Coordinates of C-alpha atoms in Angstrom, one line a residue:
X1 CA -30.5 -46.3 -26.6
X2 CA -30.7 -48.4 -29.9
X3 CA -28.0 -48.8 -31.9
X4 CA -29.1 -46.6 -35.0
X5 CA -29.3 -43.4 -32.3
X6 CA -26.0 -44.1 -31.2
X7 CA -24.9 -44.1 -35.2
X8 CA -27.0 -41.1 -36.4
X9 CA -25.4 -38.8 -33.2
X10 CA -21.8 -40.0 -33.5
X11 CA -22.3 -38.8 -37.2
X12 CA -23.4 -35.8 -36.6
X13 CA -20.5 -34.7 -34.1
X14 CA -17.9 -36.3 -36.5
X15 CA -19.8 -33.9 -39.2
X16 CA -19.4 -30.9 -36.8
X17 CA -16.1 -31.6 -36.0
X18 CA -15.3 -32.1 -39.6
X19 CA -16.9 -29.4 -40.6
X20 CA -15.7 -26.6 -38.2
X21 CA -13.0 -24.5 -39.1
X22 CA -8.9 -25.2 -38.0
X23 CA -6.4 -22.9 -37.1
X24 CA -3.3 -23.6 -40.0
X25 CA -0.3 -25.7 -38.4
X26 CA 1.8 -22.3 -40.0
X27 CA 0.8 -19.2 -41.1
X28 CA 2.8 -17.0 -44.1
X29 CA 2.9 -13.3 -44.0
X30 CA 5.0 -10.9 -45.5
X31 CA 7.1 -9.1 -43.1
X32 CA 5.7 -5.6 -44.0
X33 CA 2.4 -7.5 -42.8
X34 CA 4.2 -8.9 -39.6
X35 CA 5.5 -5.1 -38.9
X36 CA 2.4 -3.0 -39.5
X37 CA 0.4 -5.6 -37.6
X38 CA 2.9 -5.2 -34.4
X39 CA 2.5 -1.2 -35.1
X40 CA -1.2 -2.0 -34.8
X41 CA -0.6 -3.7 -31.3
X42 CA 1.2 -0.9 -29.8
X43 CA -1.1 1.9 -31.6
X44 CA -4.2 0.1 -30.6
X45 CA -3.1 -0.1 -27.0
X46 CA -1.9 3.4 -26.9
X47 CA -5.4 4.6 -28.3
X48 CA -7.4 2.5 -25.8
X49 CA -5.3 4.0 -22.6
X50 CA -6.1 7.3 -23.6
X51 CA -9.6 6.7 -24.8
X52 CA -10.4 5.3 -21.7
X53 CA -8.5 8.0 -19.6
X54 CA -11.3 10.8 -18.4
X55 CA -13.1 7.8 -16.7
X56 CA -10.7 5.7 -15.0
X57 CA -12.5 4.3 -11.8
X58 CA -14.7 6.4 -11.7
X59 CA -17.5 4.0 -12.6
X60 CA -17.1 1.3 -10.1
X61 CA -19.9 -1.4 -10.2
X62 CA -22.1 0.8 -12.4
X63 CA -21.7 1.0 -16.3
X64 CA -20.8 4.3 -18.1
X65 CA -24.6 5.7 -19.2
X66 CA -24.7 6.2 -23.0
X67 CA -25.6 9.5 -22.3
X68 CA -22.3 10.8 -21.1
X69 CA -20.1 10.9 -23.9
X70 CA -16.4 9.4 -24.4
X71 CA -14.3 12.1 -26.6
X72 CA -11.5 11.8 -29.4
X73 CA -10.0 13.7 -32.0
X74 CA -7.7 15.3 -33.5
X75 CA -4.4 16.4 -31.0
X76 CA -6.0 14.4 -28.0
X77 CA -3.6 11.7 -27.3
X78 CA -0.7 14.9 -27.3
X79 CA -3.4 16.3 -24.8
X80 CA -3.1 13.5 -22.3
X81 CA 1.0 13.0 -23.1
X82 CA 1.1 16.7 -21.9
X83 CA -1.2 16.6 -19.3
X84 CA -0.6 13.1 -17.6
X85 CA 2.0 11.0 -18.5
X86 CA 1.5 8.4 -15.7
X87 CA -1.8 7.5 -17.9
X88 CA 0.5 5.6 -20.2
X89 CA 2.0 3.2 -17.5
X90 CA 0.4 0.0 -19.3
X91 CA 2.7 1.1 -22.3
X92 CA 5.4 1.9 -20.9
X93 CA 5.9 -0.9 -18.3
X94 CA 5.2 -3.3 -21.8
X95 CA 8.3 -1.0 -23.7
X96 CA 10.4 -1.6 -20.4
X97 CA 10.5 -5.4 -20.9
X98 CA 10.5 -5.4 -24.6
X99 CA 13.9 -3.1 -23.9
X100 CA 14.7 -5.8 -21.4
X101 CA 14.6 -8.8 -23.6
X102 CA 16.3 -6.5 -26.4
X103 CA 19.4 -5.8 -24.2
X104 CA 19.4 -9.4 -22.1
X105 CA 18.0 -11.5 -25.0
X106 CA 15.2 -13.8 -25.2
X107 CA 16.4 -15.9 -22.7
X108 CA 16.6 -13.3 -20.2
X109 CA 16.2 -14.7 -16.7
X110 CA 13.0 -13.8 -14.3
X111 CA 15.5 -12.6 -11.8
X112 CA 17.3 -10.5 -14.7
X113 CA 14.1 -9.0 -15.8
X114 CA 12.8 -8.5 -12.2
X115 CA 15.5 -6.6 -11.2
X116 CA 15.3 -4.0 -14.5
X117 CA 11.6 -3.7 -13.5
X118 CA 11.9 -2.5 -10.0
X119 CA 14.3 -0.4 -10.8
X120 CA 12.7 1.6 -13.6
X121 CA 12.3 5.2 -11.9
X122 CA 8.6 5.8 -13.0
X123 CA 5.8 5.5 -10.6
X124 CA 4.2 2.2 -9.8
X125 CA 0.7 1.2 -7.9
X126 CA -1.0 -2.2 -6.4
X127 CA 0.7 -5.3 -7.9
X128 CA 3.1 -3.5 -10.0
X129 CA 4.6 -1.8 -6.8
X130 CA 4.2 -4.8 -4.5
X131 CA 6.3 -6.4 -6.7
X132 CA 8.4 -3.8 -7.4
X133 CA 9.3 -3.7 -3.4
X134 CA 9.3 -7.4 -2.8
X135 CA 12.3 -7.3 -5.7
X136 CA 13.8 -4.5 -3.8
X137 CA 13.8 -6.2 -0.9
X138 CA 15.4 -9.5 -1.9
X139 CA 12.1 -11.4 -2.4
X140 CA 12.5 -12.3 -5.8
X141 CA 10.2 -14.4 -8.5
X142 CA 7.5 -16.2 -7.8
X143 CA 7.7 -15.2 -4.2
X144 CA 7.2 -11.4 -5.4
X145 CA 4.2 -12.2 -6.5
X146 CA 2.5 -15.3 -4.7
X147 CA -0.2 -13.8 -2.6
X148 CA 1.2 -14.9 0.8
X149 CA 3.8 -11.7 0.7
X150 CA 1.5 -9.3 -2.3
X151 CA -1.8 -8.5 -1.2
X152 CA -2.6 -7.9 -4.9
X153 CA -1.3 -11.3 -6.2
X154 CA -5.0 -11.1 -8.1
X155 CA -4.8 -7.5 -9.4
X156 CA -4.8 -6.3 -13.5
X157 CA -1.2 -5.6 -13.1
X158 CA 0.5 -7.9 -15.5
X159 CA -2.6 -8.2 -17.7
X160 CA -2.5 -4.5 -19.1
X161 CA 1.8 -5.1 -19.5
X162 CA 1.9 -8.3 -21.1
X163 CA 0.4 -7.0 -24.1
X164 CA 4.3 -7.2 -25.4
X165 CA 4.4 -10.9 -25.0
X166 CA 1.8 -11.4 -28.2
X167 CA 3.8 -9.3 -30.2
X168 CA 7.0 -11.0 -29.8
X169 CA 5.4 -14.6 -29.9
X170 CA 3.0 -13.8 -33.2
X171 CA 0.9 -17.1 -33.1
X172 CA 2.9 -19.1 -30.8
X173 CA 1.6 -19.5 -27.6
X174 CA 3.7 -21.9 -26.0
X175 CA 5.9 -19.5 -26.7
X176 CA 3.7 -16.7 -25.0
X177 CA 3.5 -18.2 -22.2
X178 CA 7.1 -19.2 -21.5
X179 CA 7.9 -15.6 -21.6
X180 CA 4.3 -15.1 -19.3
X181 CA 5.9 -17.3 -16.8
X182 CA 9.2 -15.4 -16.4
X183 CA 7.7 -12.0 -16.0
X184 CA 4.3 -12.3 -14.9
X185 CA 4.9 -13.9 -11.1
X186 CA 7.4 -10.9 -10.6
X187 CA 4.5 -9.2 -9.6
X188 CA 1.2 -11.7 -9.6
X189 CA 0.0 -15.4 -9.1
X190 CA -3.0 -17.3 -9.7
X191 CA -5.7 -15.0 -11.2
X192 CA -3.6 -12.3 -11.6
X193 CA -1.0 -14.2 -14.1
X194 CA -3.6 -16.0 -15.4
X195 CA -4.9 -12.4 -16.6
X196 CA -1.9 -11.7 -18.3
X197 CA -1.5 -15.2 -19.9
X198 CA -4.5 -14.7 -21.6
X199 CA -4.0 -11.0 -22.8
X200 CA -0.8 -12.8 -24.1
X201 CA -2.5 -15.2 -26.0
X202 CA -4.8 -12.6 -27.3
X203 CA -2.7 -10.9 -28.7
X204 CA -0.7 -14.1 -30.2
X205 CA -3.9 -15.3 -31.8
X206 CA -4.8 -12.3 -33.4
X207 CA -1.5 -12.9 -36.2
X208 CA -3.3 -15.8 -37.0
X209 CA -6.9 -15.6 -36.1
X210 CA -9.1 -12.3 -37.1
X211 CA -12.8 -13.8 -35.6
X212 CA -12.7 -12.3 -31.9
X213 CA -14.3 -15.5 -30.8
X214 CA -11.7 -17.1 -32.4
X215 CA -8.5 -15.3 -31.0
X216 CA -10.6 -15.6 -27.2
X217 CA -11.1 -19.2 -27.5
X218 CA -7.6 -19.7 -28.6
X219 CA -6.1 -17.8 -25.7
X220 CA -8.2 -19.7 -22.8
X221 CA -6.5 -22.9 -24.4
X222 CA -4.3 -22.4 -21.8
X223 CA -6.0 -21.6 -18.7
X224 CA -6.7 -24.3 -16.5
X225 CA -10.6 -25.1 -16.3
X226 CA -10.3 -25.0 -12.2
X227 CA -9.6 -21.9 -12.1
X228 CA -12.1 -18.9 -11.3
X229 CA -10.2 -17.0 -13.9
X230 CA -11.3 -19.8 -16.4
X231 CA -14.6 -19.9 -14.7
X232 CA -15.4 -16.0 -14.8
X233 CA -14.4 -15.8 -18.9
X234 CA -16.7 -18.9 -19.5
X235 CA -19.6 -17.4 -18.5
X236 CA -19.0 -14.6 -20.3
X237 CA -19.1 -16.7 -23.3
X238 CA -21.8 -18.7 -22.0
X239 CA -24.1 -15.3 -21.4
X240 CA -22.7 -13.8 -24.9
X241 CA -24.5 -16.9 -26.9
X242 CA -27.6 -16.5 -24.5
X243 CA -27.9 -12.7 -25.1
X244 CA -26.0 -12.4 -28.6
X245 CA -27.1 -8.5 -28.8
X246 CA -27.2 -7.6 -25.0
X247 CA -23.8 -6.7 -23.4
X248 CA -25.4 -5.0 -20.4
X249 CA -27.2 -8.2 -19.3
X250 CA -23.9 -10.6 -19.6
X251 CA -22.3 -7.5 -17.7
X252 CA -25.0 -7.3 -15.1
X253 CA -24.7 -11.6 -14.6
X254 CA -20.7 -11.1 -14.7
X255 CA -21.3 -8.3 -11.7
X256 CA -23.7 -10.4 -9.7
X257 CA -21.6 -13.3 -9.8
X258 CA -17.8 -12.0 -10.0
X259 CA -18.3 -8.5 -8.9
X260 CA -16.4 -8.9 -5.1
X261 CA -12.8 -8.0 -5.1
X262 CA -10.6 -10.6 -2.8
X263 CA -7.4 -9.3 -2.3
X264 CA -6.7 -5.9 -2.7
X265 CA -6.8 -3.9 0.2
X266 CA -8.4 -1.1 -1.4
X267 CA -11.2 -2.7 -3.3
X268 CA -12.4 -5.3 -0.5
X269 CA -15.7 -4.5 0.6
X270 CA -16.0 -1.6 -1.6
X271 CA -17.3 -1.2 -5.4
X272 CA -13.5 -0.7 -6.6
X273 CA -12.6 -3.9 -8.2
X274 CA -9.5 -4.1 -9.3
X275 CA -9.7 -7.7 -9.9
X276 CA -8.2 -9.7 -13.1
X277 CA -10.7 -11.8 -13.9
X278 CA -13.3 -9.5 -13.5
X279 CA -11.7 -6.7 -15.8
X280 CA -10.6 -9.3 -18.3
X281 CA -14.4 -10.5 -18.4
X282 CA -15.0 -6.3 -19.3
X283 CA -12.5 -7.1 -22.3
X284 CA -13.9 -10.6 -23.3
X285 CA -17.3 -8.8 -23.3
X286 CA -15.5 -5.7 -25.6
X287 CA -14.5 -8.0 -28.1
X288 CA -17.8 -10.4 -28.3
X289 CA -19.7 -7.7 -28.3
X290 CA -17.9 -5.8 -30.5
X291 CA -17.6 -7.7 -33.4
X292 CA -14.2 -6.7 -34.7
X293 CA -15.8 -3.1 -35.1
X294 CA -12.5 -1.2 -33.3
X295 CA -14.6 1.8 -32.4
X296 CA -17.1 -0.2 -31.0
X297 CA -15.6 -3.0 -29.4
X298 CA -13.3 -0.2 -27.4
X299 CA -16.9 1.5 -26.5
X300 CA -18.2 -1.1 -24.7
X301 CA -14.9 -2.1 -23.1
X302 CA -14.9 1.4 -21.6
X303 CA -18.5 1.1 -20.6
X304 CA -18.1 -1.9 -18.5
X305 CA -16.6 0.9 -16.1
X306 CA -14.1 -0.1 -13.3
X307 CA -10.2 -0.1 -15.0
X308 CA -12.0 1.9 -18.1
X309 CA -8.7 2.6 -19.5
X310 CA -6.6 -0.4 -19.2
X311 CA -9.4 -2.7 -21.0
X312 CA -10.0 -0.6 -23.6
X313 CA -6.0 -0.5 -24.3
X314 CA -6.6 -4.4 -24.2
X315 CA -9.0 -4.4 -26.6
X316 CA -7.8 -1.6 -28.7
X317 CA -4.3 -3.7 -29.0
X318 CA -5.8 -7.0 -30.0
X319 CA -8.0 -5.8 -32.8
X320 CA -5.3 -3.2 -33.8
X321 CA -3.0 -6.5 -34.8
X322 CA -6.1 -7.8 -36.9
X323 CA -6.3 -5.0 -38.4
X324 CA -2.2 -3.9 -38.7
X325 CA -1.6 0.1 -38.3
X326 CA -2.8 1.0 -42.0
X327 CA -5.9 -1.0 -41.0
X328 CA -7.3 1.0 -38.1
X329 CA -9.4 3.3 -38.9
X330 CA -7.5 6.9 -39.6
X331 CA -9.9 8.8 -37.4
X332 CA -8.5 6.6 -34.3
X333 CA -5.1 6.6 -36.0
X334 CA -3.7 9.9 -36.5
X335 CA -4.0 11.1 -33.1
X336 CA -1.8 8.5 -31.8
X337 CA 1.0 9.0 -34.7
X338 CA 2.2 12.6 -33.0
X339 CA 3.3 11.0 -30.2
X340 CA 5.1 7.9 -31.8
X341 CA 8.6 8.6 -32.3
X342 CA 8.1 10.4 -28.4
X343 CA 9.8 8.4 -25.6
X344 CA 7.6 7.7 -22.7
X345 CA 8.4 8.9 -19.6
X346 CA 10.8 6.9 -17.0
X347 CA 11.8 5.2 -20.4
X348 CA 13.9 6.0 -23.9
X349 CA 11.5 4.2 -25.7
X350 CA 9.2 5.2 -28.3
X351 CA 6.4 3.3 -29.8
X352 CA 8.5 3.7 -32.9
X353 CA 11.4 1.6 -31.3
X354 CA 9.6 -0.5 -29.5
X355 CA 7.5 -1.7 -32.7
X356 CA 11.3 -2.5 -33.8
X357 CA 12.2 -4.1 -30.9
X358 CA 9.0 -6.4 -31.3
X359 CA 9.9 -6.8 -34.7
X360 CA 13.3 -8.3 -33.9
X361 CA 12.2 -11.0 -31.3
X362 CA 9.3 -11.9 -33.4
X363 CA 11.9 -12.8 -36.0
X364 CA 13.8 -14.6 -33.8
X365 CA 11.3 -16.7 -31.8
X366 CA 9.6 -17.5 -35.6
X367 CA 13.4 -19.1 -36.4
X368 CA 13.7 -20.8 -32.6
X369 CA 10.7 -22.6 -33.1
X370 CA 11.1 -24.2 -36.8
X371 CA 9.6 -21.4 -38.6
X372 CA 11.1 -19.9 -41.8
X373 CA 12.0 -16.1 -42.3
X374 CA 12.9 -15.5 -46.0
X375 CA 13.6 -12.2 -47.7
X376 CA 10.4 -10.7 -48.1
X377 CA 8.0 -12.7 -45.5
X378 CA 7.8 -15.4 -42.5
X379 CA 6.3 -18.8 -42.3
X380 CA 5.2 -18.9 -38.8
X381 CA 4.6 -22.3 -37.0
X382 CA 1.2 -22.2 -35.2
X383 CA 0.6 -24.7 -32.2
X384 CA -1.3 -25.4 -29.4
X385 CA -0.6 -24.6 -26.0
X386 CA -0.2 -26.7 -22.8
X387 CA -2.8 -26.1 -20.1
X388 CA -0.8 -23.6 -17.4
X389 CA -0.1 -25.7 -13.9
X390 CA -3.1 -24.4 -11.7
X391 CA -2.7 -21.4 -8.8
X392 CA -5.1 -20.3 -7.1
X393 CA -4.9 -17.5 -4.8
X394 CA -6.6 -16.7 -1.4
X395 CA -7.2 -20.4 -0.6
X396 CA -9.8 -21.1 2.9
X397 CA -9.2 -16.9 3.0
X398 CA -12.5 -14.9 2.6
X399 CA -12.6 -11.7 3.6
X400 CA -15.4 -11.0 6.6
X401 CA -15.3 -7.2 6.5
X402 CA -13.8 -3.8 6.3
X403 CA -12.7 -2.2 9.0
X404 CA -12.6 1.6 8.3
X405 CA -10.4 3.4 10.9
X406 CA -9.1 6.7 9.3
X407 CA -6.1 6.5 12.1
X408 CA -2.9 7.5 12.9
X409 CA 0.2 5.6 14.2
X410 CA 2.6 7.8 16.4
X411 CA 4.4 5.0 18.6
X412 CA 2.1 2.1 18.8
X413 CA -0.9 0.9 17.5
X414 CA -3.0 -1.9 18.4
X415 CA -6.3 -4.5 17.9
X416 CA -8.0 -7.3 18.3
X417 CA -10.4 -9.5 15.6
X418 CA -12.0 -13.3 15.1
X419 CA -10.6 -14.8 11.9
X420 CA -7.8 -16.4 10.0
X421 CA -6.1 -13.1 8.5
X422 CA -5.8 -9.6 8.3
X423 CA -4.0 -6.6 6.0
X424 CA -4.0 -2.9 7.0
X425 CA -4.5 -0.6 4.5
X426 CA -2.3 2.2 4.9
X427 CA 0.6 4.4 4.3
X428 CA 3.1 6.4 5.8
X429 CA 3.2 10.1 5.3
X430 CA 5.0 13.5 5.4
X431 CA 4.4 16.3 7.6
X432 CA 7.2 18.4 6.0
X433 CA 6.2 21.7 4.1
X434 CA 2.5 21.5 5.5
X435 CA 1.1 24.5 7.7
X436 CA 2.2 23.9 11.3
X437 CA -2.0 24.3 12.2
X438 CA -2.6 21.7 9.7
X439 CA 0.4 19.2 11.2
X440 CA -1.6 19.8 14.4
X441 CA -4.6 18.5 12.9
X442 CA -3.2 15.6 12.0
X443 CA -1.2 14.9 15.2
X444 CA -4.7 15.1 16.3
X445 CA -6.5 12.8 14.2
X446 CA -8.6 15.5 12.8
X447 CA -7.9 15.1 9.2
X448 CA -9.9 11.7 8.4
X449 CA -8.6 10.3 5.7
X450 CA -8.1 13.9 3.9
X451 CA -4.8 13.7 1.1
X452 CA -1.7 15.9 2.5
X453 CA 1.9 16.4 1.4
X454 CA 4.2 13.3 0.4
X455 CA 7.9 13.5 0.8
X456 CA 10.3 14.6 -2.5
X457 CA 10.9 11.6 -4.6
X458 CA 14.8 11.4 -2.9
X459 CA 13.4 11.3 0.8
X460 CA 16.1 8.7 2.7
X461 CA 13.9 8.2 5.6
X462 CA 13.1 4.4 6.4
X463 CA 10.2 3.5 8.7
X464 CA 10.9 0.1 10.8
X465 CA 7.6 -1.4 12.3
X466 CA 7.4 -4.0 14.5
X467 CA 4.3 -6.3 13.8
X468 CA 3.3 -8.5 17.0
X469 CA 0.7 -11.2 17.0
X470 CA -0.5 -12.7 20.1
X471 CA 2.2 -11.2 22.1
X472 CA 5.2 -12.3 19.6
X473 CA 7.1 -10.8 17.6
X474 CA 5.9 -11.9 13.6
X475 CA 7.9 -9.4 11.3
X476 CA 9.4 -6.0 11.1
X477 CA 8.3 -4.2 8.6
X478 CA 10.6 -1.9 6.7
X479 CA 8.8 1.3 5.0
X480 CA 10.8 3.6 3.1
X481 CA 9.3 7.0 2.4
X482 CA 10.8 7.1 -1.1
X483 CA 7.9 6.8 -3.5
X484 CA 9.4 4.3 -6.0
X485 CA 10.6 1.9 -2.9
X486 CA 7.3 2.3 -0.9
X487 CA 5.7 -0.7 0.6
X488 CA 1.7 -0.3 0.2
X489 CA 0.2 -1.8 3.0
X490 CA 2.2 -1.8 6.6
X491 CA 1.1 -5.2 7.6
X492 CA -0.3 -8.1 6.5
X493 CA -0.8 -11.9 7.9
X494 CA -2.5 -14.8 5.9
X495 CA -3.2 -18.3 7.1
X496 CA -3.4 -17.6 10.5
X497 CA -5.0 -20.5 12.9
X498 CA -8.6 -19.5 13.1
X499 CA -9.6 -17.6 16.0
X500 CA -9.1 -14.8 18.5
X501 CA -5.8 -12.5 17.7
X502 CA -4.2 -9.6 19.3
X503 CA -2.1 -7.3 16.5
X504 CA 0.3 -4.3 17.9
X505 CA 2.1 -2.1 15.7
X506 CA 5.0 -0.9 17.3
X507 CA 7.4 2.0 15.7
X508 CA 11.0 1.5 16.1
X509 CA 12.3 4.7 14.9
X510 CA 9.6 7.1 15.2
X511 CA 9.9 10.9 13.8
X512 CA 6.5 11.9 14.8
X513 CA 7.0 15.4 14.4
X514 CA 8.0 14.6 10.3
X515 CA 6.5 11.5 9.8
X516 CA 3.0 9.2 10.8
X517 CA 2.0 6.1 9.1
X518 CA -2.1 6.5 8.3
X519 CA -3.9 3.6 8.7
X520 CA -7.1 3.8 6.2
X521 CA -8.9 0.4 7.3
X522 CA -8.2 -2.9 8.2
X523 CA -9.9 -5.9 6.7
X524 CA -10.3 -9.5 8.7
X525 CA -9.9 -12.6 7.3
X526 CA -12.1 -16.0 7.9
X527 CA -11.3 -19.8 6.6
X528 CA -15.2 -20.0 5.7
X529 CA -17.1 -17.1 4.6
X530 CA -18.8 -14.4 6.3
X531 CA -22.6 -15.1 6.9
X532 CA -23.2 -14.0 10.2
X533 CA -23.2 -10.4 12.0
X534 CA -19.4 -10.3 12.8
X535 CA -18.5 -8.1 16.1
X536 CA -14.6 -6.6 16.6
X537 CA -13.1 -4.3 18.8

């Protein structure tokens, strides 16, 4: 190449880079600014959970057809606060740790903080309650949430509750993601922290940032390049700038390509996805697409189907700190203001209080890191985060199929597959206050995989399973009845030498007449993928 090309295109890249806007090393707002834009956070969020709520999963691999509409107004968050208070679990497992780090301080401890989260009484699901009995059970951070012992290592949990973590850290990310680290791998790992480092940073940016591109490039900062969760938002971006006014074809591409769930046992194999990176994609595309447009942006979040509520709420939050709570539009904000000095349930927190809470650390994390609060507003250092150490989940383990069984373990249970892994998808159940003909049914296995009566809340009863694998004894697995302390799956075994393997469940302390364990499906395991007809007994 001669010497003159060389010239002309290092001149033009120093003139890009020259030329394309910085993010300030500090940023000045008053505080009334710093509070109404952490009001906007929790408001936003609050709005996008119950915007989202009628259609929750139940567009799984398909988008929501404009046709069928998506309703607000006036009195419909009270609605769902009546109706359904377990919608609001993103918001109040976020108010749990804000009350955490307002009681234990900001250095609070993962262990600390793990052990006030699995011990809120309010119901849990997938990582949140893997987690939840991992702590329980003396397994304690990051082992509660590395995929070996949490089959959901790679779920949305911490993604839709680390929405707290921008508030506290308003743009500080390093920051962020110090407090990401402590109380994200209580109940996730690899692409399932990495989904709630980035909601963290998200919501970080958006103090300093108001461009959505902006805030999303400023929260991947941060997420190593190697991973599929940096991977999966990268093509989003990639497909946004090749179809700048198309969301459905970058969602179609992000499906084709991303669209398989991994780890949790009730998405594998089926059109649930569950899956971080793939639901974070679903926000990424919200807030491209959207174009800072609240109403909008949420829309199309919502429409991406799959977790319809959770990624609006992401969304929702986000542009509701751009905006701050007098900023969002009042049609979307006065619905959301009858509930706001209410306490959510499981918690004494209102969004009122935990606005102040939010308030308070951001205060103190703008001092701890060399910023400036004075009377009437903050100076608030802005810098650049470190790339996160990479994890990566589910290594040499792709799943080869689903095993549907719709069975029942009474005393002893027992198969046989090819592979290097398997988790049973199951629980155990309650026979007590059931019709005695229906008890027979399911003695019987005549019920398929129908719903029946759970125990009360307070049951004591503890199921001890004995899991043997090629004729030794691998684990006993310890299943309490009580909702909040249940284990999700019965069984699970990564990492296996590939190969033949003999598993047999065997009961310890059976109560058949009371109590079965139902085993929904099974799902095998290779070290290479699945390309072949794969045969099982």
């Amino acid at each position: 190449m001669r010497q003159s090309s060389i010239i002309a295109i290092l001149t033009l890249v120093l003139a890009a880079s020259c030329s394309a806007p910085k993010t300030p090393e500090s940023v000045t707002l008053s505080k009334d600014a710093l509070m109404d834009k952490i009001k906007g956070g929790w408001a936003g969020q609050t709005i996008g959970v119950v915007y989202g709520a009628p259609t929750e999963f139940k567009f799984c691999g398909t988008i929501i057809p404009e046709e069928i509409p998506i309703g607000w107004g006036e009195g419909y968050v009270k609605h769902w606060w009546d109706r359904k208070p377990g919608l609001f679990d993103d918001v109040y497992n976020d108010l749990t740790f804000a009350e955490a780090f307002e009681q234990l301080g900001l250095d609070a401890s993962a262990n600390n903080l793990a052990l006030r989260f699995a011990y809120a009484p309010y119901h849990l699901a997938h990582a949140n309650q893997a987690g939840r009995y991992n702590v329980r059970q003396g397994i304690m951070p990051p082992e509660s949430g590395n995929w070996l012992n949490n089959p959901h290592a790679d779920d949305l949990d911490f993604q839709i509750e680390a929405d707290f973590i921008g508030l506290m850290a308003p743009g500080m990310l390093p920051e962020a993601l110090d407090i990401a680290d402590r109380v994200g791998h209580i109940m996730n790992s690899g692409d399932g922290f990495y989904g709630g480092a980035y909601v963290a940073g998200l919501y970080s940016a958006a103090f300093v940032e108001s461009d959505p591109a902006k805030i999303v490039d400023m929260a991947l900062e941060a997420i190593p390049v190697e991973s599929t969760f940096r991977q999966c938002i990268d093509d989003v971006i990639k497909w946004h700038r090749q179809y700048p006014s198309d969301w459905k074809a970058t969602w179609f591409h992000v499906l084709k390509k991303w669209g398989a769930d991994t780890g949790c046992p009730k998405g594998v194999g089926l059109s649930f996805d569950i899956d971080a990176k793939l639901n974070s994609a679903y926000v990424t595309i919200g807030l491209l697409y959207g174009g800072g447009d609240f109403g909008k942006s949420m829309e199309i979040a919502t429409r991406c189907g799959q977790d319809s509520d959770c990624n609006p709420a992401t969304v929702g939050g986000v542009l509701g700190v751009v905006y701050g709570l007098e900023g969002i539009p009042e049609f979307w904000r006065e619905p959301v203001m009858e509930i706001w000095d209410l306490d959510f349930e499981g918690t004494d927190v209102s969004l009122e209080k935990g606005s102040r809470y939010s308030y308070n650390h951001a205060l103190k994390l703008i001092e701890k890191n060399g910023g400036e609060v004075r009377e009437n507003e903050v100076v608030i250092p802005v810098s650049r985060p470190e790339v996160l150490p990479l994890e990566q989940n589910f290594i040499h383990t792709y799943p080869l199929m689903r095993d549907q069984k719709d069975a029942w373990l009474r005393d002893t249970y027992e198969f046989d597959f090819s592979g290097n892994g398997f988790v049973i998808w199951g629980n155990l159940v309650c026979l007590r206050g059931i019709t005695e003909d229906y008890a027979q049914r399911v003695a019987k296995k005549h019920v398929g995989s129908e719903v029946f009566a759970m125990a009360e809340e307070g049951d004591p009863y503890v199921a001890e399973i004995e899991v043997w694998i090629d004729g030794a004894l691998d684990q006993v697995s310890i299943l309490p009845m009580k909702g909040t302390s249940r284990k999700l799956e019965p069984a699970w075994k990564y990492c296996m030498e590939e190969g033949r393997h003999n598993v047999k469940l065997v009961w310890r302390n059976p109560k058949p007449d009371t109590y079965l364990l139902r085993i929904n499906a099974i799902e095998y395991y290779g070290s290479k993928p699945n390309t072949d007809t794969y045969y099982h007994n």
